[in-house]
mmCIF file of C-alpha atoms in Angstrom:
data_model
loop_
_atom_site.group_PDB
_atom_site.id
_atom_site.type_symbol
_atom_site.label_atom_id
_atom_site.label_comp_id
_atom_site.label_asym_id
_atom_site.label_seq_id
_atom_site.Cartn_x
_atom_site.Cartn_y
_atom_site.Cartn_z
ATOM 1 C CA UNK T 1 47.426 -7.621 27.537
ATOM 2 C CA UNK T 2 48.419 -10.746 25.600
ATOM 3 C CA UNK T 3 46.864 -12.901 28.348
ATOM 4 C CA UNK T 4 43.477 -11.173 28.077
ATOM 5 C CA UNK T 5 40.983 -12.872 25.783
ATOM 6 C CA UNK T 6 39.721 -10.754 22.908
ATOM 7 C CA UNK T 7 35.966 -10.558 22.358
ATOM 8 C CA UNK T 8 36.046 -9.272 18.758
ATOM 9 C CA UNK T 9 38.592 -9.208 15.931
ATOM 10 C CA UNK T 10 38.444 -6.730 13.101
ATOM 11 C CA UNK T 11 40.073 -3.525 11.904
ATOM 12 C CA UNK T 12 39.977 0.223 12.422
ATOM 13 C CA UNK T 13 39.117 2.037 9.206
ATOM 14 C CA UNK T 14 40.994 5.353 9.179
ATOM 15 C CA UNK T 15 40.413 6.809 5.716
ATOM 16 C CA UNK T 16 42.221 4.381 3.394
ATOM 17 C CA UNK T 17 44.301 3.065 6.304
ATOM 18 C CA UNK T 18 43.201 -0.245 7.817
ATOM 19 C CA UNK T 19 44.537 -1.251 11.238
ATOM 20 C CA UNK T 20 43.952 -4.872 12.322
ATOM 21 C CA UNK T 21 42.921 -4.866 15.985
ATOM 22 C CA UNK T 22 41.573 -7.031 18.772
ATOM 23 C CA UNK T 23 38.827 -5.757 21.055
ATOM 24 C CA UNK T 24 39.413 -6.423 24.767
ATOM 25 C CA UNK T 25 37.213 -5.533 27.735
ATOM 26 C CA UNK T 26 38.771 -2.609 29.636
ATOM 27 C CA UNK T 27 36.765 -3.221 32.811
ATOM 28 C CA UNK T 28 35.923 -6.187 35.018
ATOM 29 C CA UNK T 29 33.093 -6.823 37.426
ATOM 30 C CA UNK T 30 34.094 -7.573 41.021
ATOM 31 C CA UNK T 31 30.581 -7.697 42.458
ATOM 32 C CA UNK T 32 29.547 -10.798 44.402
ATOM 33 C CA UNK T 33 26.868 -12.891 42.731
ATOM 34 C CA UNK T 34 24.350 -15.089 44.527
ATOM 35 C CA UNK T 35 22.490 -18.238 43.520
ATOM 36 C CA UNK T 36 18.782 -18.704 43.983
ATOM 37 C CA UNK T 37 18.034 -21.432 46.518
ATOM 38 C CA UNK T 38 15.053 -23.145 48.075
ATOM 39 C CA UNK T 39 14.865 -21.563 51.544
ATOM 40 C CA UNK T 40 13.539 -24.737 53.183
ATOM 41 C CA UNK T 41 16.390 -27.068 52.247
ATOM 42 C CA UNK T 42 19.012 -24.900 50.525
ATOM 43 C CA UNK T 43 18.649 -26.670 47.173
ATOM 44 C CA UNK T 44 19.590 -24.802 44.002
ATOM 45 C CA UNK T 45 16.748 -23.306 41.963
ATOM 46 C CA UNK T 46 17.373 -23.599 38.227
ATOM 47 C CA UNK T 47 15.547 -22.420 35.150
ATOM 48 C CA UNK T 48 14.724 -24.986 32.518
ATOM 49 C CA UNK T 49 14.181 -23.945 28.892
ATOM 50 C CA UNK T 50 11.010 -25.543 27.644
ATOM 51 C CA UNK T 51 9.439 -25.414 24.174
ATOM 52 C CA UNK T 52 5.862 -24.212 24.596
ATOM 53 C CA UNK T 53 4.616 -26.255 21.613
ATOM 54 C CA UNK T 54 6.183 -29.588 22.541
ATOM 55 C CA UNK T 55 6.168 -28.954 26.305
ATOM 56 C CA UNK T 56 9.588 -30.486 26.738
ATOM 57 C CA UNK T 57 12.985 -29.225 27.855
ATOM 58 C CA UNK T 58 15.392 -28.514 24.979
ATOM 59 C CA UNK T 59 19.177 -28.148 24.763
ATOM 60 C CA UNK T 60 21.174 -25.008 23.906
ATOM 61 C CA UNK T 61 21.941 -26.408 20.431
ATOM 62 C CA UNK T 62 18.207 -26.392 19.618
ATOM 63 C CA UNK T 63 17.729 -22.730 20.585
ATOM 64 C CA UNK T 64 17.788 -19.970 17.974
ATOM 65 C CA UNK T 65 16.462 -16.407 17.812
ATOM 66 C CA UNK T 66 13.292 -14.914 16.421
ATOM 67 C CA UNK T 67 11.458 -11.590 16.228
ATOM 68 C CA UNK T 68 7.966 -11.375 17.691
ATOM 69 C CA UNK T 69 5.648 -9.392 15.429
ATOM 70 C CA UNK T 70 2.849 -7.167 16.720
ATOM 71 C CA UNK T 71 0.277 -9.941 16.250
ATOM 72 C CA UNK T 72 2.405 -12.437 18.193
ATOM 73 C CA UNK T 73 3.831 -14.187 15.143
ATOM 74 C CA UNK T 74 7.465 -15.296 15.592
ATOM 75 C CA UNK T 75 9.735 -14.611 12.601
ATOM 76 C CA UNK T 76 12.890 -16.790 12.782
ATOM 77 C CA UNK T 77 16.195 -14.943 12.261
ATOM 78 C CA UNK T 78 19.390 -16.946 11.791
ATOM 79 C CA UNK T 79 23.020 -15.917 12.297
ATOM 80 C CA UNK T 80 23.536 -16.317 8.534
ATOM 81 C CA UNK T 81 20.717 -13.832 7.890
ATOM 82 C CA UNK T 82 22.463 -11.253 10.059
ATOM 83 C CA UNK T 83 25.930 -11.989 8.638
ATOM 84 C CA UNK T 84 24.713 -11.242 5.089
ATOM 85 C CA UNK T 85 23.360 -7.794 5.942
ATOM 86 C CA UNK T 86 25.104 -5.039 3.933
ATOM 87 C CA UNK T 87 26.667 -3.334 6.985
ATOM 88 C CA UNK T 88 30.221 -2.002 6.409
ATOM 89 C CA UNK T 89 30.871 -1.999 10.152
ATOM 90 C CA UNK T 90 30.305 -5.743 10.602
ATOM 91 C CA UNK T 91 34.047 -6.325 11.048
ATOM 92 C CA UNK T 92 35.301 -2.756 10.973
ATOM 93 C CA UNK T 93 35.440 0.123 13.444
ATOM 94 C CA UNK T 94 34.775 2.910 10.970
ATOM 95 C CA UNK T 95 36.000 6.344 12.088
ATOM 96 C CA UNK T 96 33.572 8.986 10.832
ATOM 97 C CA UNK T 97 34.860 12.173 12.533
ATOM 98 C CA UNK T 98 37.291 13.743 15.009
ATOM 99 C CA UNK T 99 35.802 16.104 17.612
ATOM 100 C CA UNK T 100 36.872 17.820 20.874
ATOM 101 C CA UNK T 101 36.374 15.529 23.863
ATOM 102 C CA UNK T 102 34.037 17.995 25.603
ATOM 103 C CA UNK T 103 31.543 17.512 22.781
ATOM 104 C CA UNK T 104 30.703 14.067 24.183
ATOM 105 C CA UNK T 105 28.048 14.043 26.891
ATOM 106 C CA UNK T 106 29.109 11.619 29.676
ATOM 107 C CA UNK T 107 25.504 10.357 29.702
ATOM 108 C CA UNK T 108 26.218 8.699 26.353
ATOM 109 C CA UNK T 109 29.204 6.673 27.594
ATOM 110 C CA UNK T 110 28.702 2.930 27.873
ATOM 111 C CA UNK T 111 31.067 -0.055 28.059
ATOM 112 C CA UNK T 112 34.824 0.606 27.731
ATOM 113 C CA UNK T 113 37.229 -1.475 25.627
ATOM 114 C CA UNK T 114 40.931 -1.532 24.794
ATOM 115 C CA UNK T 115 41.964 -1.813 21.155
ATOM 116 C CA UNK T 116 45.107 -3.929 20.750
ATOM 117 C CA UNK T 117 47.153 -4.040 17.549
ATOM 118 C CA UNK T 118 46.638 -7.482 15.982
ATOM 119 C CA UNK T 119 50.023 -8.574 14.691
ATOM 120 C CA UNK T 120 53.354 -6.896 13.948
ATOM 121 C CA UNK T 121 52.247 -5.151 10.692
ATOM 122 C CA UNK T 122 49.485 -3.381 12.612
ATOM 123 C CA UNK T 123 51.925 -1.721 15.047
ATOM 124 C CA UNK T 124 52.934 1.124 12.691
ATOM 125 C CA UNK T 125 49.446 2.362 11.657
ATOM 126 C CA UNK T 126 48.193 1.786 15.224
ATOM 127 C CA UNK T 127 50.946 4.030 16.615
ATOM 128 C CA UNK T 128 50.252 6.613 13.899
ATOM 129 C CA UNK T 129 46.584 6.870 14.882
ATOM 130 C CA UNK T 130 47.466 6.966 18.581
ATOM 131 C CA UNK T 131 49.972 9.805 18.168
ATOM 132 C CA UNK T 132 47.619 11.720 15.852
ATOM 133 C CA UNK T 133 44.910 11.564 18.544
ATOM 134 C CA UNK T 134 47.386 12.767 21.158
ATOM 135 C CA UNK T 135 48.600 15.715 19.104
ATOM 136 C CA UNK T 136 45.144 16.806 17.974
ATOM 137 C CA UNK T 137 43.756 16.573 21.528
ATOM 138 C CA UNK T 138 40.575 15.228 19.968
ATOM 139 C CA UNK T 139 38.641 11.976 20.120
ATOM 140 C CA UNK T 140 37.506 9.859 17.183
ATOM 141 C CA UNK T 141 33.839 9.064 16.644
ATOM 142 C CA UNK T 142 33.303 5.654 15.071
ATOM 143 C CA UNK T 143 30.613 3.155 14.144
ATOM 144 C CA UNK T 144 30.995 -0.580 14.748
ATOM 145 C CA UNK T 145 28.851 -3.712 15.003
ATOM 146 C CA UNK T 146 28.935 -5.940 18.063
ATOM 147 C CA UNK T 147 26.584 -8.629 19.377
ATOM 148 C CA UNK T 148 24.038 -8.261 16.635
ATOM 149 C CA UNK T 149 23.668 -4.504 16.471
ATOM 150 C CA UNK T 150 25.473 -1.460 15.136
ATOM 151 C CA UNK T 151 26.881 0.814 17.798
ATOM 152 C CA UNK T 152 28.497 4.203 18.218
ATOM 153 C CA UNK T 153 31.946 4.523 19.761
ATOM 154 C CA UNK T 154 34.507 7.079 20.912
ATOM 155 C CA UNK T 155 38.243 6.402 20.570
ATOM 156 C CA UNK T 156 40.740 8.106 22.864
ATOM 157 C CA UNK T 157 44.270 7.485 24.132
ATOM 158 C CA UNK T 158 44.869 5.946 27.579
ATOM 159 C CA UNK T 159 48.608 5.870 28.321
ATOM 160 C CA UNK T 160 49.998 4.112 25.202
ATOM 161 C CA UNK T 161 46.788 2.322 24.256
ATOM 162 C CA UNK T 162 43.804 3.336 22.142
ATOM 163 C CA UNK T 163 40.654 2.853 24.184
ATOM 164 C CA UNK T 164 37.111 2.847 22.866
ATOM 165 C CA UNK T 165 33.999 3.772 24.812
ATOM 166 C CA UNK T 166 30.730 2.464 23.478
ATOM 167 C CA UNK T 167 28.308 5.368 23.120
ATOM 168 C CA UNK T 168 24.538 5.348 23.305
ATOM 169 C CA UNK T 169 22.832 6.768 20.254
ATOM 170 C CA UNK T 170 21.539 10.326 20.884
ATOM 171 C CA UNK T 171 17.906 9.174 20.696
ATOM 172 C CA UNK T 172 18.579 6.691 23.534
ATOM 173 C CA UNK T 173 19.199 9.528 26.031
ATOM 174 C CA UNK T 174 16.083 10.653 27.845
ATOM 175 C CA UNK T 175 15.443 14.379 28.263
ATOM 176 C CA UNK T 176 16.406 15.612 31.725
ATOM 177 C CA UNK T 177 13.827 18.401 31.962
ATOM 178 C CA UNK T 178 11.045 16.189 33.323
ATOM 179 C CA UNK T 179 13.182 15.247 36.346
ATOM 180 C CA UNK T 180 13.952 18.818 37.490
ATOM 181 C CA UNK T 181 12.127 20.085 40.641
ATOM 182 C CA UNK T 182 8.726 21.564 39.858
ATOM 183 C CA UNK T 183 8.781 24.082 42.718
ATOM 184 C CA UNK T 184 10.473 27.453 42.306
ATOM 185 C CA UNK T 185 13.313 27.577 44.841
ATOM 186 C CA UNK T 186 15.623 30.484 45.671
ATOM 187 C CA UNK T 187 19.064 29.686 47.032
ATOM 188 C CA UNK T 188 20.598 32.421 49.194
ATOM 189 C CA UNK T 189 24.190 33.565 48.914
ATOM 190 C CA UNK T 190 24.810 32.435 52.505
ATOM 191 C CA UNK T 191 23.716 28.899 51.633
ATOM 192 C CA UNK T 192 25.928 28.875 48.550
ATOM 193 C CA UNK T 193 28.878 30.140 50.600
ATOM 194 C CA UNK T 194 28.451 27.314 53.106
ATOM 195 C CA UNK T 195 28.093 24.778 50.303
ATOM 196 C CA UNK T 196 31.329 26.134 48.810
ATOM 197 C CA UNK T 197 32.990 25.847 52.216
ATOM 198 C CA UNK T 198 31.858 22.224 52.523
ATOM 199 C CA UNK T 199 33.154 21.394 49.030
ATOM 200 C CA UNK T 200 36.486 23.026 49.802
ATOM 201 C CA UNK T 201 36.771 21.249 53.172
ATOM 202 C CA UNK T 202 36.044 17.845 51.655
ATOM 203 C CA UNK T 203 38.752 18.604 49.095
ATOM 204 C CA UNK T 204 39.924 16.187 46.421
ATOM 205 C CA UNK T 205 40.475 12.440 46.438
ATOM 206 C CA UNK T 206 42.660 9.968 44.624
ATOM 207 C CA UNK T 207 40.141 7.625 42.989
ATOM 208 C CA UNK T 208 42.628 4.773 43.381
ATOM 209 C CA UNK T 209 42.136 5.030 47.167
ATOM 210 C CA UNK T 210 38.391 4.348 46.942
ATOM 211 C CA UNK T 211 37.073 0.819 47.328
ATOM 212 C CA UNK T 212 33.812 -1.079 47.618
ATOM 213 C CA UNK T 213 32.973 -1.179 51.344
ATOM 214 C CA UNK T 214 29.755 -3.087 50.735
ATOM 215 C CA UNK T 215 31.511 -5.882 48.836
ATOM 216 C CA UNK T 216 34.080 -6.222 51.628
ATOM 217 C CA UNK T 217 31.297 -6.435 54.220
ATOM 218 C CA UNK T 218 29.534 -9.136 52.181
ATOM 219 C CA UNK T 219 32.797 -11.109 51.901
ATOM 220 C CA UNK T 220 33.256 -10.910 55.694
ATOM 221 C CA UNK T 221 29.658 -12.034 56.186
ATOM 222 C CA UNK T 222 30.159 -15.055 53.896
ATOM 223 C CA UNK T 223 33.437 -15.985 55.614
ATOM 224 C CA UNK T 224 31.837 -15.748 59.073
ATOM 225 C CA UNK T 225 28.869 -17.909 58.107
ATOM 226 C CA UNK T 226 31.098 -20.442 56.339
ATOM 227 C CA UNK T 227 33.249 -20.867 59.459
ATOM 228 C CA UNK T 228 30.287 -20.941 61.830
ATOM 229 C CA UNK T 229 31.299 -17.742 63.582
ATOM 230 C CA UNK T 230 28.819 -15.252 64.965
ATOM 231 C CA UNK T 231 27.939 -12.546 62.482
ATOM 232 C CA UNK T 232 28.231 -9.108 64.144
ATOM 233 C CA UNK T 233 25.233 -6.870 63.642
ATOM 234 C CA UNK T 234 25.959 -3.316 62.588
ATOM 235 C CA UNK T 235 24.194 -0.449 64.397
ATOM 236 C CA UNK T 236 21.211 0.869 62.503
ATOM 237 C CA UNK T 237 22.115 3.963 60.530
ATOM 238 C CA UNK T 238 20.092 7.060 61.265
ATOM 239 C CA UNK T 239 18.105 7.974 58.198
ATOM 240 C CA UNK T 240 16.921 11.504 57.494
ATOM 241 C CA UNK T 241 15.034 10.765 54.275
ATOM 242 C CA UNK T 242 11.716 12.543 54.225
ATOM 243 C CA UNK T 243 12.516 14.743 57.214
ATOM 244 C CA UNK T 244 12.337 18.510 56.966
ATOM 245 C CA UNK T 245 15.826 19.772 57.825
ATOM 246 C CA UNK T 246 17.359 23.122 58.682
ATOM 247 C CA UNK T 247 19.552 23.538 55.594
ATOM 248 C CA UNK T 248 21.901 26.116 57.125
ATOM 249 C CA UNK T 249 22.395 24.036 60.277
ATOM 250 C CA UNK T 250 22.974 20.891 58.206
ATOM 251 C CA UNK T 251 25.587 22.662 56.084
ATOM 252 C CA UNK T 252 27.385 24.107 59.120
ATOM 253 C CA UNK T 253 27.434 20.705 60.850
ATOM 254 C CA UNK T 254 28.682 19.070 57.656
ATOM 255 C CA UNK T 255 31.575 21.527 57.405
ATOM 256 C CA UNK T 256 32.404 20.935 61.077
ATOM 257 C CA UNK T 257 32.351 17.138 60.711
ATOM 258 C CA UNK T 258 34.510 17.287 57.590
ATOM 259 C CA UNK T 259 37.082 19.414 59.427
ATOM 260 C CA UNK T 260 37.135 17.056 62.379
ATOM 261 C CA UNK T 261 37.683 14.149 60.012
ATOM 262 C CA UNK T 262 40.627 15.985 58.444
ATOM 263 C CA UNK T 263 42.057 16.904 61.855
ATOM 264 C CA UNK T 264 41.537 20.627 61.307
ATOM 265 C CA UNK T 265 39.182 21.036 64.257
ATOM 266 C CA UNK T 266 38.648 19.360 67.646
ATOM 267 C CA UNK T 267 35.740 16.980 68.048
ATOM 268 C CA UNK T 268 34.444 19.079 70.933
ATOM 269 C CA UNK T 269 33.242 21.673 68.477
ATOM 270 C CA UNK T 270 34.572 24.672 70.439
ATOM 271 C CA UNK T 271 35.280 26.597 67.250
ATOM 272 C CA UNK T 272 31.983 27.245 65.490
ATOM 273 C CA UNK T 273 31.717 27.587 61.740
ATOM 274 C CA UNK T 274 30.394 31.097 61.142
ATOM 275 C CA UNK T 275 31.614 32.163 57.713
ATOM 276 C CA UNK T 276 28.480 34.129 56.869
ATOM 277 C CA UNK T 277 27.870 36.553 59.729
ATOM 278 C CA UNK T 278 29.313 39.276 57.549
ATOM 279 C CA UNK T 279 27.332 40.095 54.431
ATOM 280 C CA UNK T 280 28.939 38.802 51.269
ATOM 281 C CA UNK T 281 27.889 41.960 49.444
ATOM 282 C CA UNK T 282 30.056 44.285 51.529
ATOM 283 C CA UNK T 283 33.278 42.305 51.198
ATOM 284 C CA UNK T 284 34.997 40.674 48.228
ATOM 285 C CA UNK T 285 34.595 36.897 48.108
ATOM 286 C CA UNK T 286 37.528 34.865 49.338
ATOM 287 C CA UNK T 287 38.185 31.195 48.961
ATOM 288 C CA UNK T 288 35.390 29.296 50.720
ATOM 289 C CA UNK T 289 37.790 27.355 52.884
ATOM 290 C CA UNK T 290 39.566 30.534 54.050
ATOM 291 C CA UNK T 291 36.229 32.081 54.999
ATOM 292 C CA UNK T 292 35.285 29.140 57.127
ATOM 293 C CA UNK T 293 38.746 28.862 58.688
ATOM 294 C CA UNK T 294 38.759 32.512 59.690
ATOM 295 C CA UNK T 295 35.324 32.374 61.333
ATOM 296 C CA UNK T 296 36.659 31.244 64.706
ATOM 297 C CA UNK T 297 39.503 33.771 64.463
ATOM 298 C CA UNK T 298 36.959 36.548 63.894
ATOM 299 C CA UNK T 299 35.014 35.663 67.040
ATOM 300 C CA UNK T 300 38.237 35.502 69.089
ATOM 301 C CA UNK T 301 39.467 38.750 67.522
ATOM 302 C CA UNK T 302 36.244 40.594 68.298
ATOM 303 C CA UNK T 303 36.329 39.406 71.899
ATOM 304 C CA UNK T 304 39.985 40.491 72.172
ATOM 305 C CA UNK T 305 39.243 43.925 70.782
ATOM 306 C CA UNK T 306 36.379 44.410 73.233
ATOM 307 C CA UNK T 307 38.598 43.419 76.184
ATOM 308 C CA UNK T 308 41.397 45.687 74.981
ATOM 309 C CA UNK T 309 39.031 48.630 74.519
ATOM 310 C CA UNK T 310 37.624 48.185 78.040
ATOM 311 C CA UNK T 311 41.136 48.160 79.511
ATOM 312 C CA UNK T 312 42.093 51.231 77.506
ATOM 313 C CA UNK T 313 38.952 53.013 78.735
ATOM 314 C CA UNK T 314 39.825 52.308 82.360
ATOM 315 C CA UNK T 315 43.373 53.611 81.863
ATOM 316 C CA UNK T 316 42.058 56.785 80.245
ATOM 317 C CA UNK T 317 39.572 57.392 83.077
ATOM 318 C CA UNK T 318 42.303 56.899 85.704
ATOM 319 C CA UNK T 319 44.604 59.313 83.895
ATOM 320 C CA UNK T 320 41.885 61.968 83.782
ATOM 321 C CA UNK T 321 41.259 61.678 87.543
ATOM 322 C CA UNK T 322 44.972 62.087 88.300
ATOM 323 C CA UNK T 323 45.212 65.155 86.082
ATOM 324 C CA UNK T 324 42.168 66.705 87.723
ATOM 325 C CA UNK T 325 43.647 66.274 91.231
ATOM 326 C CA UNK T 326 46.897 67.926 90.213
ATOM 327 C CA UNK T 327 45.146 70.804 88.562
ATOM 328 C CA UNK T 328 42.745 71.688 91.400
ATOM 329 C CA UNK T 329 45.341 73.122 93.932
ATOM 330 C CA UNK T 330 46.773 75.366 91.227
ATOM 331 C CA UNK T 331 43.359 76.843 90.602
ATOM 332 C CA UNK T 332 42.847 77.608 94.293
ATOM 333 C CA UNK T 333 46.290 79.307 94.528
ATOM 334 C CA UNK T 334 45.677 81.542 91.562
ATOM 335 C CA UNK T 335 42.330 82.595 92.939
#
């Protein structure tokens, strides 16, 4: 981490303990950026910063910041004005509480940072805080100032490093109620069972195996155009947005496709997914995956039982006829 440039230097305030630290970005952006160009000749399109009063372009050194009042008046604010504000968190990450991690709503989480001990003397208190967080199985809630505003943060341990997630203030989270469906919808047990089967079939994934397919496609596109090669056109994807779908059929097909992808079922689709022909009320619930896997076995088993019962019936009828023939002469003799 010594090669990574720090974006902020300060200290963690842990009661009366002060831990000098450096703030380092924990994430990096790999997305491909584009320039704006003039489509007729390919020339770059640039933005020029012009003073509205003098109507001339100005340099970065001449640009400051100001607050626009309700009546349109601009109130200049300098960096010195902000530096003199009585904010204790200006150069300090001030821990205010320790709480269970599940108390933090993921909606609040923002940018992630690593906190690196700044210098040899900081190693001991840094390690103390790290081990205390580990043993308590809690996270620290802190306040800090960065880029001109005070922020909320959450400190937790990642391997042997203290990481900090910027948190949105609670009043910055919009209420979710207005987004919920207005219509009253009832979901049947059969639909839930199939959804469970689909979730179980898809299984888990190692997040390290996931990658950005779109970025790779854009890189291939750029390379092809740069070398003058023909850019292959991808087939248009079938879109179902806005279409009324048969939910049960869609779920069954999704389970089937997921199984084919995992090699659990042939692509021909001979084995149908029928995990719900039997009422879920009359039998205890099993694992969703086991239900779906046994569906084909049930249909084969039922067919086998029917065939066996027919064969048994024929044998029984034949045995009865033979017995009757043997018995009839005896009756005539006794008469």
